[in-house]
Structure formats: structure tokens, C-alpha cells
XYZ file of C-alpha atoms in Angstrom:
186
model
C 97.411 98.717 120.673
C 96.504 95.072 120.600
C 94.258 94.873 117.545
C 94.076 92.318 114.736
C 94.637 95.038 112.125
C 97.276 97.621 112.950
C 96.167 100.909 114.476
C 98.523 103.334 112.727
C 100.410 106.029 114.601
C 99.532 109.380 112.991
C 102.984 110.737 113.890
C 104.781 108.123 111.766
C 102.184 107.596 109.033
C 103.088 109.025 105.621
C 101.533 109.548 102.194
C 97.822 109.644 101.468
C 96.866 108.207 104.855
C 98.814 110.982 106.606
C 97.027 113.611 104.476
C 93.651 112.078 105.349
C 94.594 111.829 109.037
C 95.462 115.550 108.984
C 92.067 116.361 107.442
C 90.267 114.338 110.131
C 92.397 115.963 112.870
C 91.485 119.418 111.542
C 87.782 118.550 111.370
C 87.342 116.640 114.648
C 90.280 117.787 116.742
C 91.496 114.192 117.128
C 91.889 111.028 115.085
C 89.626 108.186 116.265
C 91.141 104.713 116.406
C 88.796 103.558 113.637
C 90.389 106.106 111.283
C 93.837 104.873 112.346
C 92.784 101.332 111.376
C 91.251 102.478 108.069
C 94.550 104.256 107.306
C 96.134 100.906 106.447
C 94.278 101.194 103.143
C 94.091 104.745 101.810
C 91.410 103.621 99.322
C 89.252 102.237 102.126
C 89.785 105.333 104.270
C 88.867 107.598 101.329
C 85.761 105.485 100.689
C 84.710 105.699 104.327
C 85.211 109.477 104.446
C 83.396 109.888 101.124
C 80.457 107.804 102.349
C 80.270 110.063 105.385
C 80.126 113.144 103.178
C 77.519 111.535 100.910
C 75.227 110.520 103.761
C 75.577 114.026 105.238
C 74.545 115.555 101.900
C 71.256 113.661 101.874
C 67.810 114.617 103.118
C 68.155 113.316 106.668
C 69.124 115.406 109.682
C 72.326 114.686 111.596
C 70.178 113.578 114.524
C 68.252 111.009 112.466
C 71.451 109.717 110.854
C 72.868 109.186 114.349
C 69.695 107.327 115.328
C 70.112 105.129 112.256
C 73.781 104.530 113.111
C 72.793 103.456 116.623
C 70.065 101.088 115.385
C 72.442 99.532 112.839
C 75.354 99.237 115.293
C 73.089 97.538 117.829
C 71.821 95.116 115.170
C 75.444 94.353 114.214
C 76.572 94.298 117.884
C 79.381 96.810 117.247
C 80.509 98.230 120.579
C 82.937 100.680 118.953
C 80.204 102.260 116.813
C 77.683 102.218 119.660
C 80.223 104.087 121.771
C 81.115 106.581 119.035
C 77.535 107.261 117.935
C 76.302 107.595 121.515
C 78.819 110.436 121.964
C 78.159 111.955 118.523
C 74.396 111.555 118.959
C 74.566 113.528 122.189
C 76.350 116.325 120.278
C 73.443 116.223 117.793
C 70.721 116.542 120.422
C 69.895 112.955 121.349
C 68.988 112.370 124.984
C 70.118 109.204 126.768
C 66.595 107.836 126.438
C 66.439 108.610 122.700
C 69.855 107.019 122.244
C 68.892 103.772 123.922
C 65.491 103.675 122.245
C 67.125 104.235 118.835
C 69.343 101.235 119.503
C 66.146 99.229 120.048
C 64.429 100.601 116.955
C 61.897 102.678 118.813
C 61.117 106.396 118.838
C 58.336 108.645 120.065
C 57.817 109.758 116.445
C 56.134 107.007 114.377
C 57.951 107.967 111.162
C 61.381 107.901 112.817
C 60.541 104.556 114.409
C 59.546 103.117 111.027
C 62.835 104.328 109.527
C 64.858 102.788 112.360
C 63.007 99.498 112.083
C 63.483 99.439 108.327
C 67.241 100.005 108.775
C 67.342 97.188 111.315
C 65.458 94.853 108.969
C 67.773 95.680 106.050
C 70.772 95.043 108.311
C 69.457 91.856 109.893
C 68.170 90.359 106.639
C 71.121 91.593 104.528
C 68.776 93.490 102.222
C 66.398 90.573 101.672
C 63.351 92.377 103.089
C 59.771 91.559 102.163
C 57.367 93.726 100.212
C 55.445 94.174 103.467
C 58.494 95.676 105.188
C 58.954 98.106 102.294
C 55.264 99.012 102.297
C 55.342 99.631 106.053
C 58.165 102.184 105.725
C 56.373 103.812 102.773
C 53.133 103.971 104.768
C 55.064 105.836 107.480
C 55.893 108.584 104.967
C 59.174 107.544 103.346
C 59.434 107.703 99.561
C 61.683 105.644 97.294
C 64.518 108.166 97.588
C 64.307 108.032 101.390
C 64.409 104.239 101.302
C 67.578 104.351 99.203
C 69.070 106.885 101.604
C 68.345 104.601 104.564
C 70.107 101.805 102.646
C 73.085 104.131 102.070
C 73.260 104.688 105.824
C 73.077 100.923 106.409
C 75.954 100.332 103.982
C 78.115 103.106 105.433
C 77.562 102.001 109.018
C 77.915 98.306 108.253
C 81.343 99.013 106.741
C 82.525 100.488 110.033
C 80.813 97.787 112.085
C 82.541 95.026 110.137
C 85.957 96.710 110.175
C 85.680 97.111 113.943
C 84.699 93.463 114.391
C 87.573 92.228 112.261
C 90.191 94.647 113.634
C 88.910 94.530 117.219
C 89.400 98.298 117.254
C 90.128 99.676 120.691
C 87.222 101.880 121.818
C 88.359 105.465 122.362
C 84.959 106.899 123.345
C 83.015 106.310 126.580
C 82.289 102.582 126.289
C 78.813 101.337 125.344
C 78.050 97.644 124.970
C 75.508 96.031 122.663
C 72.461 94.525 124.325
C 72.852 96.475 127.577
C 70.118 99.025 128.242
C 68.887 101.096 131.165
C 65.919 102.307 129.087
C 63.791 99.470 127.768
C 61.435 99.256 124.850
C 57.803 100.067 125.607
């Protein structure tokens, strides 16, 4: 594959990366190209997988975490993550309309929308959000723990967004491109 960081071949990979590839293969049934890129650094791959487990152990549903991932990937213009999380979001109950609206930071539920918009603000402003932005998400029903959990999701997703930008990871999901919508914001 023509990427700027090598996409490892699971058949010839050895050591810790091979062990982690096998774990991903057993869990997902395949090894996404992003994992094959992360495999160049076992420490980075372990960190990524650990962040995934940590975000999954939090208070948010899989569906909401996918909505957050979509909002963050759109903000960071990461086509790989938009493609992956569109497919994963569908497996977690997101409709096409909900998927595209999540990318735009909108939702039919006011609390979910506030969470998506907070994640987008944290991403866009690199954490330098105003007191008003924090108060708005609190007014929507999020407590301090929830705010920290949204930030955890931003960090986890931004890691993958940045790796994909730098590596130019080949998309191995149905392709979705940032900024292209069939469903528009209300």
C-alpha cells in the first residue's frame, strides 16, 4: 500500500504487534489498515487499544460514542475515521440521517446535540473552550465526569485522526468524505 507510514502485513509481522493483531483479528474478524499502521509501534498500538477499552468502560453508550467519533472526525476532516465510524455507527443503531447529523454536531435529542457540539468545540479549539461553552454543556445535563469523558473521546479519536492524516492510511471501509453531506443541518 502506498502510505507514508508502512501498513504492516499481518502474515509477516512478529512480536508484540503480531500478538495484538491476532487479538484484533479475533475480536473484529479482520485487521483494519489503521491497526496495521499502528503496529509499527507496539506501544502506540497498545495505547490505542487501551483507550478504546477505557472509553467503552465509561458511562456513554456505544451509539453516543460513535456519534462523538463522527463529530470529531468531521471536525478533523479524517476520511478514514468517517468511513470506519459510519460503518461501526450503523452496527450500533445509527441511521444514515443520524450519522450525517452527528458529523454536523446536530441531533434530535438536545442533550446529545450539546455533547456533540462540546466535542467539536474541544477539538476545534484544542481544549481552549470558554466558560460559556462549558456551562452550555452542563446546562444540557452533563456533569463534570461526563465532560471529562467527552474529552477522553476527543483525545482517543484525535489520535486516530492524526495518525491517518500523517500515514495517509488507505481506507478499507465504504468511503466517506469530510464535508460531503446528503442530509443537511436544520
